[in-house]
């Protein structure tokens, strides 16, 4: 288990029943990076990964 799994588990426990839009998620990520610019690269990588989940891998 990675250290970040704790945060993921808390998110699932607290917000697991919520339904959100991708636009809402994008806005929350923008706000997070504005408040924590040192996390810009990891958030960008996560956003790009999520955006490309359905892309063919060939």
CSV table of N, CA and C in Angstrom, one decimal:
chain,number,residue,atom,x,y,z
A,1,UNK,N,0.8,-1.2,0.0
A,1,UNK,CA,0.0,0.0,0.0
A,1,UNK,C,0.9,1.2,0.0
A,2,UNK,N,0.6,2.2,-0.9
A,2,UNK,CA,1.3,3.4,-0.9
A,2,UNK,C,0.7,4.4,0.1
A,3,UNK,N,1.5,5.4,0.5
A,3,UNK,CA,1.1,6.4,1.4
A,3,UNK,C,-0.2,7.1,0.9
A,4,UNK,N,-0.2,7.3,-0.4
A,4,UNK,CA,-1.3,8.0,-1.0
A,4,UNK,C,-2.6,7.3,-0.9
A,5,UNK,N,-2.5,5.9,-0.7
A,5,UNK,CA,-3.7,5.1,-0.6
A,5,UNK,C,-4.6,5.6,0.6
A,6,UNK,N,-4.0,6.2,1.6
A,6,UNK,CA,-4.8,6.7,2.7
A,6,UNK,C,-5.8,7.8,2.3
A,7,UNK,N,-5.3,8.7,1.5
A,7,UNK,CA,-6.1,9.7,1.0
A,7,UNK,C,-7.2,9.2,0.0
A,8,UNK,N,-6.8,8.3,-0.8
A,8,UNK,CA,-7.8,7.7,-1.7
A,8,UNK,C,-8.9,6.9,-0.9
A,9,UNK,N,-8.5,6.2,0.1
A,9,UNK,CA,-9.5,5.5,0.9
A,9,UNK,C,-10.4,6.5,1.6
A,10,UNK,N,-9.8,7.6,2.1
A,10,UNK,CA,-10.7,8.6,2.8
A,10,UNK,C,-11.6,9.3,1.8
A,11,UNK,N,-11.1,9.5,0.6
A,11,UNK,CA,-12.0,10.1,-0.5
A,11,UNK,C,-13.2,9.1,-0.8
A,12,UNK,N,-12.9,7.8,-0.9
A,12,UNK,CA,-13.9,6.9,-1.2
A,12,UNK,C,-14.9,6.8,0.0
A,13,UNK,N,-14.4,6.8,1.2
A,13,UNK,CA,-15.3,6.7,2.3
A,13,UNK,C,-16.2,7.9,2.5
A,14,UNK,N,-15.6,9.1,2.3
A,14,UNK,CA,-16.4,10.4,2.5
A,14,UNK,C,-17.2,10.7,1.3
A,15,UNK,N,-16.8,10.5,0.1
A,15,UNK,CA,-17.4,11.0,-1.1
A,15,UNK,C,-17.9,9.9,-2.0
A,16,UNK,N,-17.8,8.6,-1.6
A,16,UNK,CA,-18.1,7.5,-2.5
A,16,UNK,C,-19.5,7.5,-3.1
A,17,UNK,N,-20.4,8.1,-2.4
A,17,UNK,CA,-21.8,8.1,-3.0
A,17,UNK,C,-22.0,9.4,-3.8
A,18,UNK,N,-21.1,10.3,-3.8
A,18,UNK,CA,-21.3,11.6,-4.6
A,18,UNK,C,-21.2,11.3,-6.1
A,19,UNK,N,-21.9,12.1,-6.9
A,19,UNK,CA,-21.7,12.0,-8.4
A,19,UNK,C,-21.3,13.4,-8.8
A,20,UNK,N,-20.2,13.5,-9.6
A,20,UNK,CA,-19.7,14.8,-10.0
A,20,UNK,C,-19.5,14.8,-11.5
A,21,UNK,N,-19.4,15.9,-12.1
A,21,UNK,CA,-19.0,16.0,-13.5
A,21,UNK,C,-17.5,16.2,-13.7
A,22,UNK,N,-17.1,15.9,-14.9
A,22,UNK,CA,-15.7,16.1,-15.2
A,22,UNK,C,-15.3,17.6,-15.1
A,23,UNK,N,-16.2,18.4,-15.4
A,23,UNK,CA,-16.0,19.9,-15.3
A,23,UNK,C,-15.8,20.3,-13.9
A,24,UNK,N,-16.6,19.7,-13.0
A,24,UNK,CA,-16.4,20.0,-11.5
A,24,UNK,C,-15.0,19.5,-11.1
A,25,UNK,N,-14.7,18.3,-11.5
A,25,UNK,CA,-13.4,17.8,-11.1
A,25,UNK,C,-12.2,18.6,-11.6
A,26,UNK,N,-12.3,19.0,-12.9
A,26,UNK,CA,-11.3,19.9,-13.5
A,26,UNK,C,-11.2,21.2,-12.7
A,27,UNK,N,-12.3,21.8,-12.3
A,27,UNK,CA,-12.2,23.0,-11.5
A,27,UNK,C,-11.6,22.8,-10.2
A,28,UNK,N,-11.9,21.7,-9.5
A,28,UNK,CA,-11.2,21.4,-8.2
A,28,UNK,C,-9.7,21.2,-8.4
A,29,UNK,N,-9.3,20.6,-9.5
A,29,UNK,CA,-7.9,20.4,-9.7
A,29,UNK,C,-7.2,21.7,-10.0
A,30,UNK,N,-7.9,22.6,-10.7
A,30,UNK,CA,-7.3,23.9,-11.0
A,30,UNK,C,-7.1,24.7,-9.7
A,31,UNK,N,-8.1,24.6,-8.8
A,31,UNK,CA,-8.1,25.3,-7.5
A,31,UNK,C,-6.9,24.8,-6.7
A,32,UNK,N,-6.8,23.4,-6.6
A,32,UNK,CA,-5.8,22.8,-5.9
A,32,UNK,C,-4.4,23.2,-6.3
A,33,UNK,N,-4.2,23.3,-7.6
A,33,UNK,CA,-2.9,23.7,-8.2
A,33,UNK,C,-2.6,25.2,-7.9
A,34,UNK,N,-3.7,26.0,-8.0
A,34,UNK,CA,-3.5,27.4,-7.6
A,34,UNK,C,-3.0,27.6,-6.2
A,35,UNK,N,-3.6,26.7,-5.3
A,35,UNK,CA,-3.2,26.8,-3.9
A,35,UNK,C,-1.9,26.1,-3.5
A,36,UNK,N,-1.6,25.1,-4.4
A,36,UNK,CA,-0.4,24.3,-4.2
A,36,UNK,C,0.4,24.1,-5.5
A,37,UNK,N,1.0,25.2,-5.9
A,37,UNK,CA,1.7,25.1,-7.3
A,37,UNK,C,2.8,24.1,-7.4
A,38,UNK,N,3.3,23.6,-6.2
A,38,UNK,CA,4.4,22.6,-6.3
A,38,UNK,C,3.8,21.3,-6.8
A,39,UNK,N,2.5,21.1,-6.8
A,39,UNK,CA,1.9,19.9,-7.3
A,39,UNK,C,1.4,20.0,-8.7
A,40,UNK,N,1.8,21.0,-9.4
A,40,UNK,CA,1.3,21.2,-10.8
A,40,UNK,C,1.6,20.0,-11.7
A,41,UNK,N,2.9,19.5,-11.7
A,41,UNK,CA,3.3,18.4,-12.6
A,41,UNK,C,2.5,17.1,-12.2
A,42,UNK,N,2.4,16.7,-11.0
A,42,UNK,CA,1.6,15.5,-10.7
A,42,UNK,C,0.2,15.6,-11.1
A,43,UNK,N,-0.4,16.7,-10.8
A,43,UNK,CA,-1.8,16.9,-11.2
A,43,UNK,C,-2.0,16.9,-12.7
A,44,UNK,N,-1.1,17.5,-13.4
A,44,UNK,CA,-1.1,17.5,-14.9
A,44,UNK,C,-1.0,16.1,-15.4
A,45,UNK,N,-0.2,15.3,-14.8
A,45,UNK,CA,0.0,13.9,-15.2
A,45,UNK,C,-1.3,13.1,-15.0
A,46,UNK,N,-1.9,13.3,-13.8
A,46,UNK,CA,-3.1,12.6,-13.5
A,46,UNK,C,-4.2,13.0,-14.4
A,47,UNK,N,-4.4,14.3,-14.7
A,47,UNK,CA,-5.4,14.8,-15.6
A,47,UNK,C,-5.2,14.2,-17.0
A,48,UNK,N,-4.0,14.2,-17.5
A,48,UNK,CA,-3.7,13.7,-18.8
A,48,UNK,C,-4.0,12.2,-18.8
A,49,UNK,N,-3.6,11.4,-17.8
A,49,UNK,CA,-3.9,10.0,-17.7
A,49,UNK,C,-5.4,9.7,-17.7
A,50,UNK,N,-6.1,10.5,-16.9
A,50,UNK,CA,-7.6,10.3,-16.9
A,50,UNK,C,-8.2,10.7,-18.3
A,51,UNK,N,-7.7,11.7,-18.9
A,51,UNK,CA,-8.3,12.1,-20.2
A,51,UNK,C,-8.0,11.1,-21.3
A,52,UNK,N,-7.0,10.3,-21.2
A,52,UNK,CA,-6.6,9.4,-22.2
A,52,UNK,C,-6.9,7.9,-21.9
A,53,UNK,N,-7.7,7.7,-20.9
A,53,UNK,CA,-8.0,6.3,-20.5
A,53,UNK,C,-8.6,5.4,-21.6
A,54,UNK,N,-9.4,6.0,-22.4
A,54,UNK,CA,-10.0,5.2,-23.5
A,54,UNK,C,-9.2,5.1,-24.8
A,55,UNK,N,-8.1,5.8,-24.8
A,55,UNK,CA,-7.3,5.7,-26.0
A,55,UNK,C,-6.7,4.3,-26.3
A,56,UNK,N,-6.6,4.0,-27.5
A,56,UNK,CA,-6.0,2.7,-27.9
A,56,UNK,C,-4.5,2.7,-27.5
A,57,UNK,N,-4.1,1.6,-27.0
A,57,UNK,CA,-2.7,1.5,-26.6
A,57,UNK,C,-1.7,1.0,-27.7
A,58,UNK,N,-2.2,0.9,-28.9
A,58,UNK,CA,-1.3,0.5,-30.0
A,58,UNK,C,-0.6,1.6,-30.7
